[in-house]
Tab-separated table of C-alpha atoms and ligand atoms in Angstrom:
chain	number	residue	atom	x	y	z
A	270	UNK	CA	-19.559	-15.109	-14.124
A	271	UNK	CA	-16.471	-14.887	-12.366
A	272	UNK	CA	-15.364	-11.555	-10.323
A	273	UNK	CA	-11.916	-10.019	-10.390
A	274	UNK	CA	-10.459	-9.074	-7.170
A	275	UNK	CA	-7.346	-6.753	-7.257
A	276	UNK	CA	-5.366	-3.911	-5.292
A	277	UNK	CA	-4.364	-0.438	-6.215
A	278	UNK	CA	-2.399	0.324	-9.101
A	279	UNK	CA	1.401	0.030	-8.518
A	280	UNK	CA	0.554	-2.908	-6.544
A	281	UNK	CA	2.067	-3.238	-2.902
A	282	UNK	CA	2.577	-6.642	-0.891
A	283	UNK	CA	-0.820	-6.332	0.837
A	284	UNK	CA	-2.231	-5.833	-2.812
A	285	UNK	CA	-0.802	-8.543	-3.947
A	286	UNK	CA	-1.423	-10.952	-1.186
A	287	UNK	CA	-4.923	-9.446	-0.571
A	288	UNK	CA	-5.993	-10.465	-3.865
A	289	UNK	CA	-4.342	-14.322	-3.259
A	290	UNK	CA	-6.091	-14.546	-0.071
A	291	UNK	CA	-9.448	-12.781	-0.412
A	292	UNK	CA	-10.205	-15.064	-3.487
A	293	UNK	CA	-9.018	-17.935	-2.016
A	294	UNK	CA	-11.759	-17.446	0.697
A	295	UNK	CA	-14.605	-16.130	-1.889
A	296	UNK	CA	-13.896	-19.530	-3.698
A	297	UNK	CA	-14.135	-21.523	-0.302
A	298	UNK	CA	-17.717	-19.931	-0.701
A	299	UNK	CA	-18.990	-20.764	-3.650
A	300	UNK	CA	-18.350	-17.172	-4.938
A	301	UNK	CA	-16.522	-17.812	-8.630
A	302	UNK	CA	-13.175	-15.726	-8.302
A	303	UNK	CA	-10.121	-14.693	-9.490
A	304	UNK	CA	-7.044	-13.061	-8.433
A	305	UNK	CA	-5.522	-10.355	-10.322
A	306	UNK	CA	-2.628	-7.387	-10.145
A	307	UNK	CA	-2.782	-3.719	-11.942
A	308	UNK	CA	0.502	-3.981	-12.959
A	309	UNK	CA	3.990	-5.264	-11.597
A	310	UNK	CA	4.851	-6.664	-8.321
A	311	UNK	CA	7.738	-4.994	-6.413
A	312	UNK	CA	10.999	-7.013	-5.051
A	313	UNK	CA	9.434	-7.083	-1.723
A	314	UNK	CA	6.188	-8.864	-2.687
A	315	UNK	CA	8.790	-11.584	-5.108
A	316	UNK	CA	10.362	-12.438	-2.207
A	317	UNK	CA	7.167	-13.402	-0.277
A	318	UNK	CA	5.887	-15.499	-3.290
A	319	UNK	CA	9.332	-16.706	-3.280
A	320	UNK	CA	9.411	-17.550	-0.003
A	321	UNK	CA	5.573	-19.153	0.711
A	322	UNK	CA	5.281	-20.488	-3.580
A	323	UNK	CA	2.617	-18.062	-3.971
A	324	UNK	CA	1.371	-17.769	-7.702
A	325	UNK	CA	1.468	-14.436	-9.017
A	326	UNK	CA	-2.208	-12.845	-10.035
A	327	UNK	CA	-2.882	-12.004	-13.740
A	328	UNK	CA	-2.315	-8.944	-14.645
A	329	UNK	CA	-5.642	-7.160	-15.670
A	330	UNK	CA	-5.494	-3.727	-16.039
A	331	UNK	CA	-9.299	-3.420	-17.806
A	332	UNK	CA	-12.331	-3.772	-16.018
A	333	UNK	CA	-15.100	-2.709	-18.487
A	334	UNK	CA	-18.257	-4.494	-18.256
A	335	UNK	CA	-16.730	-6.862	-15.546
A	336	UNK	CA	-17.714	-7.700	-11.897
A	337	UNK	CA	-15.022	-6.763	-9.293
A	338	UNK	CA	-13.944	-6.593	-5.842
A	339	UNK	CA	-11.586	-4.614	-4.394
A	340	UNK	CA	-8.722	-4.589	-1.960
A	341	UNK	CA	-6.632	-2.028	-0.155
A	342	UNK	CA	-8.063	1.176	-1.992
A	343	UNK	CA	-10.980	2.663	-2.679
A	344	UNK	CA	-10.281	5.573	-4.850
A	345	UNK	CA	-10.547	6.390	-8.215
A	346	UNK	CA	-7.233	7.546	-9.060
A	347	UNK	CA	-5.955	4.297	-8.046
A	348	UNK	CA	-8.453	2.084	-9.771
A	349	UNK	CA	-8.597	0.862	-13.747
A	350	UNK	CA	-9.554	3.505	-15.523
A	351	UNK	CA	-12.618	1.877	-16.887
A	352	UNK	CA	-13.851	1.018	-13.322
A	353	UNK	CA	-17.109	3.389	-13.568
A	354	UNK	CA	-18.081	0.260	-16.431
A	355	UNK	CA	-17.892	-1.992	-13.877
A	356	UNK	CA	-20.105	-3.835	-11.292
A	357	UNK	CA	-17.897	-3.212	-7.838
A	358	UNK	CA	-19.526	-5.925	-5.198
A	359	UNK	CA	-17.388	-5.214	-2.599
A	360	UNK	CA	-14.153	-3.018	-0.810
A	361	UNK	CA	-11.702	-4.735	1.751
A	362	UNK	CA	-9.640	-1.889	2.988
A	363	UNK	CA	-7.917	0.286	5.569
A	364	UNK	CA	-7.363	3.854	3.771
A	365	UNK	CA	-9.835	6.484	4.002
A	366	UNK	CA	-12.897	6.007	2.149
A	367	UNK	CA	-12.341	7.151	-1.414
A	368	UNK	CA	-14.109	8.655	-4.203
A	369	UNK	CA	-15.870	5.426	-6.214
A	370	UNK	CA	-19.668	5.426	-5.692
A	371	UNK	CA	-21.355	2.247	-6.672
A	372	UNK	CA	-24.870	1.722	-8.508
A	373	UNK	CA	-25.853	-1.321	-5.989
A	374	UNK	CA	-25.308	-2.374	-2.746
A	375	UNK	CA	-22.127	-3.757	-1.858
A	376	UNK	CA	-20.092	-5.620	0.931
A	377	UNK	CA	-17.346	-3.585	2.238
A	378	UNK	CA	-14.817	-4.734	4.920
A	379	UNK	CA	-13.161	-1.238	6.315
A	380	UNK	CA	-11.787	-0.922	8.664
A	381	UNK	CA	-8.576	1.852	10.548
A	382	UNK	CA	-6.194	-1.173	11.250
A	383	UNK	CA	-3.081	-1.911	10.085
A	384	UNK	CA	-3.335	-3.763	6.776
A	385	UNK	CA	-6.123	-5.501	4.887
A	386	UNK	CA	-4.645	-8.734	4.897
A	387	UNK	CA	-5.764	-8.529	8.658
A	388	UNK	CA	-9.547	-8.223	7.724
A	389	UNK	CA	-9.348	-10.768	5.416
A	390	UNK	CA	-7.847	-12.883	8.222
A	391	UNK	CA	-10.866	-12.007	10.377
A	392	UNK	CA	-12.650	-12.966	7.028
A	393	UNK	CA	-11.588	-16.351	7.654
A	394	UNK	CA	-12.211	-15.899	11.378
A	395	UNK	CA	-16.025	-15.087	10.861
A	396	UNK	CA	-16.458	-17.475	8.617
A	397	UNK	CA	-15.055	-20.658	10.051
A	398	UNK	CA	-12.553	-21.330	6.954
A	399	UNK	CA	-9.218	-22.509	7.656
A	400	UNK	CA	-5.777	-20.775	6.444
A	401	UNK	CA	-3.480	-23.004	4.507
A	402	UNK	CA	0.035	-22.691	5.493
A	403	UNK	CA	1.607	-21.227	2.323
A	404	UNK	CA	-1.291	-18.325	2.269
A	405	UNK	CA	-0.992	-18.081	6.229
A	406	UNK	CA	2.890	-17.146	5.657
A	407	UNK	CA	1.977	-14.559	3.086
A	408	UNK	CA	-0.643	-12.588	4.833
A	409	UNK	CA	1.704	-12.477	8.093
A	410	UNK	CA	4.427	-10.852	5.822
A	411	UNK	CA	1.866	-8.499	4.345
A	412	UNK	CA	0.611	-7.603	7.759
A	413	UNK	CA	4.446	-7.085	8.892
A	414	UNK	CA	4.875	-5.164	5.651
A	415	UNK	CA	2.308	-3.022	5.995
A	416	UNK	CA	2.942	-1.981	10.164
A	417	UNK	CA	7.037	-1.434	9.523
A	418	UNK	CA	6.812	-4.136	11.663
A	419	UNK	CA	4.297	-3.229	14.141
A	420	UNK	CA	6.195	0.366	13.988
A	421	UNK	CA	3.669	1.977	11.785
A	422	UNK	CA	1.131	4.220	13.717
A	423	UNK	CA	-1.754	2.022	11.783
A	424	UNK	CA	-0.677	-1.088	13.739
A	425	UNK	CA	-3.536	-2.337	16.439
A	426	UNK	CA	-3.748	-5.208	18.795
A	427	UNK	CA	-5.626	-6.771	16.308
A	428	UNK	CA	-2.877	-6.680	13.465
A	429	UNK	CA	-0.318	-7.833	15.985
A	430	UNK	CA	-2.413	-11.105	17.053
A	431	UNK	CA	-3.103	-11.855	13.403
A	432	UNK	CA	0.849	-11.991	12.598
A	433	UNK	CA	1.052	-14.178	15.829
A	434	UNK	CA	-1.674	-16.560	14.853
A	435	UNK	CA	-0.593	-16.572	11.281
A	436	UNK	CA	2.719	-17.494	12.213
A	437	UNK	CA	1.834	-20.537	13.776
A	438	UNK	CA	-0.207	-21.835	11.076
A	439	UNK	CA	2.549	-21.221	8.623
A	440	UNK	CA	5.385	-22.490	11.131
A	441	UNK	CA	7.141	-19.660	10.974
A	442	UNK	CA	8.963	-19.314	14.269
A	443	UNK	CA	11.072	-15.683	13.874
A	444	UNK	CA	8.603	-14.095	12.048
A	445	UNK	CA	10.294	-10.808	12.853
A	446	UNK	CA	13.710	-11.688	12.147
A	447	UNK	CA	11.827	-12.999	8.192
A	448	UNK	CA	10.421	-9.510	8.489
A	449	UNK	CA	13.847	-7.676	8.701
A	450	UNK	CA	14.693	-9.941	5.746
A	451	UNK	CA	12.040	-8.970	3.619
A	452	UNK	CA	12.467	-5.025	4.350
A	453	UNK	CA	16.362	-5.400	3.424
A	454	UNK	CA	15.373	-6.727	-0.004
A	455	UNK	CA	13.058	-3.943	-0.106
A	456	UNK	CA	15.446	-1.225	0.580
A	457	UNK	CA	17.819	-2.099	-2.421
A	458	UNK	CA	18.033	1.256	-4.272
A	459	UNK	CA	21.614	0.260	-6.116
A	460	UNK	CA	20.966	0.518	-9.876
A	461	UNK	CA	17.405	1.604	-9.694
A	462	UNK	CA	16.902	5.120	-11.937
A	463	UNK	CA	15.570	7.861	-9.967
A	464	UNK	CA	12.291	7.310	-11.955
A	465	UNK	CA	12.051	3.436	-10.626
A	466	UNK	CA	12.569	5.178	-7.112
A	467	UNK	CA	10.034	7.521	-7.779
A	468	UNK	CA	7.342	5.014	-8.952
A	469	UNK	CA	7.940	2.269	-6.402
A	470	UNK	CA	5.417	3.135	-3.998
A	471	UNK	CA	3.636	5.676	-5.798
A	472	UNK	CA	-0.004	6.889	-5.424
A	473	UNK	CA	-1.781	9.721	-7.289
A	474	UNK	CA	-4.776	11.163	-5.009
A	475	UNK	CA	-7.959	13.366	-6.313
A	476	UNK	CA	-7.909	16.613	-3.763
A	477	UNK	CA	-10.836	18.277	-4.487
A	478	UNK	CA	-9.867	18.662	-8.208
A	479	UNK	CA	-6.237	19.166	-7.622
A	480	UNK	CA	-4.267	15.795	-8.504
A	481	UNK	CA	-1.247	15.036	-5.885
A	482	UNK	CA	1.015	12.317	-6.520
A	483	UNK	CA	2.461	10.690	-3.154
A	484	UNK	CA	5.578	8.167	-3.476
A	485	UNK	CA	7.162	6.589	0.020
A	486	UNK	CA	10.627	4.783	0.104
A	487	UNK	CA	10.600	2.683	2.949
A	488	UNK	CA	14.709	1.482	4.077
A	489	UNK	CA	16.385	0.464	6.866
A	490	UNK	CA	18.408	3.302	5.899
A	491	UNK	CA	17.827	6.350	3.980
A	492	UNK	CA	21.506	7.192	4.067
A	493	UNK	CA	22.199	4.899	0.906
A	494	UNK	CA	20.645	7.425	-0.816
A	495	UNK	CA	22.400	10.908	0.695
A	496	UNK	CA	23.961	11.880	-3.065
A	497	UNK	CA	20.871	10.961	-4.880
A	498	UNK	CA	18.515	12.936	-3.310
A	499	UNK	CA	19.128	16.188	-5.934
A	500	UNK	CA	18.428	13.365	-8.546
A	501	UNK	CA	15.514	12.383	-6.988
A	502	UNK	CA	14.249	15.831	-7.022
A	503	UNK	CA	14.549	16.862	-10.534
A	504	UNK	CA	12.788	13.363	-11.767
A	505	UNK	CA	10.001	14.123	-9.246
A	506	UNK	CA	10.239	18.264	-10.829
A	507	UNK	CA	10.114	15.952	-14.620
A	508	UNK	CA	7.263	13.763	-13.109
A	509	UNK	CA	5.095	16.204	-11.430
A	510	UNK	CA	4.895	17.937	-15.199
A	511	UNK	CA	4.494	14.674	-17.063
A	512	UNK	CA	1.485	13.045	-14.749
A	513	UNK	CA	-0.337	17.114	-14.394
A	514	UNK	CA	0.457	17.336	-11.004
A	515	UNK	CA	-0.155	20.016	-8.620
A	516	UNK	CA	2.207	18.393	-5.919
A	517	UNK	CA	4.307	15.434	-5.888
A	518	UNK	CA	5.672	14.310	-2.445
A	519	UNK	CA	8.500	11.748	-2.175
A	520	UNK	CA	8.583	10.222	1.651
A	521	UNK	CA	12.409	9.043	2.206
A	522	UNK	CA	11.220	6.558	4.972
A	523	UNK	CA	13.882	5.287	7.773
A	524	UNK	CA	12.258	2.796	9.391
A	525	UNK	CA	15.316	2.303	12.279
A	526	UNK	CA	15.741	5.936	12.942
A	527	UNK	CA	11.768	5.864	12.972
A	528	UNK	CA	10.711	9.093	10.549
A	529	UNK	CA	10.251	10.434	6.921
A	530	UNK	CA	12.412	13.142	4.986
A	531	UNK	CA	9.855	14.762	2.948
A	532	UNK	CA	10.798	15.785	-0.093
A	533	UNK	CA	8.395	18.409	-1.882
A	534	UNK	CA	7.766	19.922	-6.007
A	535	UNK	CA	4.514	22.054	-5.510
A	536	UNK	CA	2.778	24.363	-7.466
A	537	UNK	CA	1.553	25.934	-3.606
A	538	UNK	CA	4.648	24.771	-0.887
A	539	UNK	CA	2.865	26.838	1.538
A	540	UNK	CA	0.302	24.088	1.590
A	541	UNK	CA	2.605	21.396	2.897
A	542	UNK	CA	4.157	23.741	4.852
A	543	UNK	CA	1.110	24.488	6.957
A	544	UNK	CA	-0.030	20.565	6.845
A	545	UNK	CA	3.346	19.369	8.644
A	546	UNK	CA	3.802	22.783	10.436
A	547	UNK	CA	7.231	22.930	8.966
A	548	UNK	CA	9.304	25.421	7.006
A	549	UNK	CA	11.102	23.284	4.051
A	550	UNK	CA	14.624	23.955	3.617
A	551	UNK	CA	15.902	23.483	-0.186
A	552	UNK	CA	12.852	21.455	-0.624
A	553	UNK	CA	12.542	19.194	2.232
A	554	UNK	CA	12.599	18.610	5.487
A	555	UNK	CA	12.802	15.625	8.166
A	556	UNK	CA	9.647	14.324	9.622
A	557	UNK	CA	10.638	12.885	13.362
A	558	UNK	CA	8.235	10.298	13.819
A	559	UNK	CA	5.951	10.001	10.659
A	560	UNK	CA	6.034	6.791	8.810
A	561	UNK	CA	2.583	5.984	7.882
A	562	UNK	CA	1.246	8.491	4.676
A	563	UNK	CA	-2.710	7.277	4.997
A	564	UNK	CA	-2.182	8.352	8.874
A	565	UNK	CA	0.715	10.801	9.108
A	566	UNK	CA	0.383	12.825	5.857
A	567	UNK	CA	-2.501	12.444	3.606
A	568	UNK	CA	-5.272	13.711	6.075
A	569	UNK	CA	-3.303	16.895	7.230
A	570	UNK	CA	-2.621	17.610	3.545
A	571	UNK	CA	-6.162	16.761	1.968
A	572	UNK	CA	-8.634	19.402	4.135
A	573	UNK	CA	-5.932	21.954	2.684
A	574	UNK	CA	-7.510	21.901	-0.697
B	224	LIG	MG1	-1.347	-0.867	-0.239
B	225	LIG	MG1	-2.511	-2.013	2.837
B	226	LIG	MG1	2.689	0.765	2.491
């Protein structure tokens, strides 16, 4: 019977690739699997199976009575919604440790490093199974995806050598320089509805009851979107109605000038306020320094509820 391995919903580059290379090594042994998405792929992660001819997973969005193993998440709210009818046999990830319980044992692979793409490459490691070049290229640009570019607060040593070992296998000399090109193509907002900007990189979270819906932008440079921000705000005021939420945050990443501008709709502000020790001003305020939301935001704002 074959297993399904997949990343969070509104799939992200190390998703994606996660789900190309972690099956790729479960087939290498013996294990009968298949790669598969929870919905679209963004312009970042086209360009990377653009650039390395990766094939794009299925898209299964219904897990019922299926075996699975998962990638870069482990909770609930970011899962199938029919995942409690499935067998989960394993977690590769580097968030906190979410809310799905499992019925049997199971291998998990977590880990507080910079991406899972890096696990899986210590995967490989452990195991004594070489990297073709193609998938090689594609977990470096996840691993550069996910660390800004060895910005992010989540990069280690150990993310940093994978990248450099990665890179030789897929003869990739500027890997950085690939990077920057990858994270212009991601900052394209021109033509995108405020609603495709508030989705990109969207992820709902279960605290303690109270749903809160977390989107991050990451650019080069947030400034592109200076007289869209009021439009970003009332979709997120539309959106934080229409998904039940109790506080929708949108992270306006700048990845040069190295911090967030947090944009808040809450029915409790106080609550952020107190997390980032910050007084918002018209809803929102500039975060000096934070770029990472599993490190920098989501556990100051979950022990609040
Ligand atoms: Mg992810
Ligand atoms: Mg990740
Ligand atoms: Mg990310």
């Amino acid at each position: 019977m074959l297993t399904y391995i997949f990343g969070h919903t509104n799939p992200d580059s190390d998703s994606i690739v996660g789900s190309l290379s972690l099956s790729y090594l479960k087939n290498k042994l013996g294990e009968d699997c298949v790669a598969t998405r929870q919905g679209d792929i963004s312009a970042e992660t086209q360009f990377i199976l653009d650039k390395f001819g990766g094939t794009l997973p299925e898209l299964k969005t219904s897990v019922a009575g299926e075996k699975v193993f998962l990638i870069d998440f482990s909770d609930k709210a970011q899962a199938p919604k029919d995942i409690m009818e499935a067998t989960i046999l394993g977690i590769v990830d580097h968030h906190k440790l979410g809310d799905l319980t499992t019925d049997t044992p199971l291998e998990c692979w977590i880990r507080p490093i910079g991406c899972s793409n890096t696990i899986v490459y210590e995967m490989f490691q452990s195991y004594n199974i070489d990297i073709p070049k193609d998938l090689a290229g594609m977990m470096m640009m996840a691993i550069l995806s996910d660390t800004v570019i060895f910005k992010s607060p989540t990069c280690t040593k150990v993310d940093t050598k994978a990248v450099k070992e990665l890179a030789k296998i897929a003869e990739v000399e500027d890997y950085k320089a690939l990077a920057m090109e990858m994270f212009i193509v991601k900052s394209a907002t021109d033509g995108a509805s405020a609603r495709s900007l508030n989705t990109r990189d969207y992820k709902a979270f279960d605290m303690n009851g109270k749903k809160v819906g977390i989107n991050q932008l990451e650019m080069i440079d947030i400034s592109a979107l200076d007289d869209r921000v009021d439009e970003i705000y009332a979709d997120m005021q539309s959106m934080k109605e229409q998904e039940g939420l109790h506080t929708m945050l949108v992270l306006l990443t700048d990845i040069m000038k190295e911090g967030s501008l947090l944009l808040c709709v809450s029915d409790d502000i106080s609550k952020v306020e107190s997390a980032f020790k910050c007084k918002l001003e018209n809803n929102r305020v500039w975060l000096a320094g934070v770029l990472s939301r599993k490190k920098q935001v989501v556990p100051f704002l979950q022990p609040l509820f």
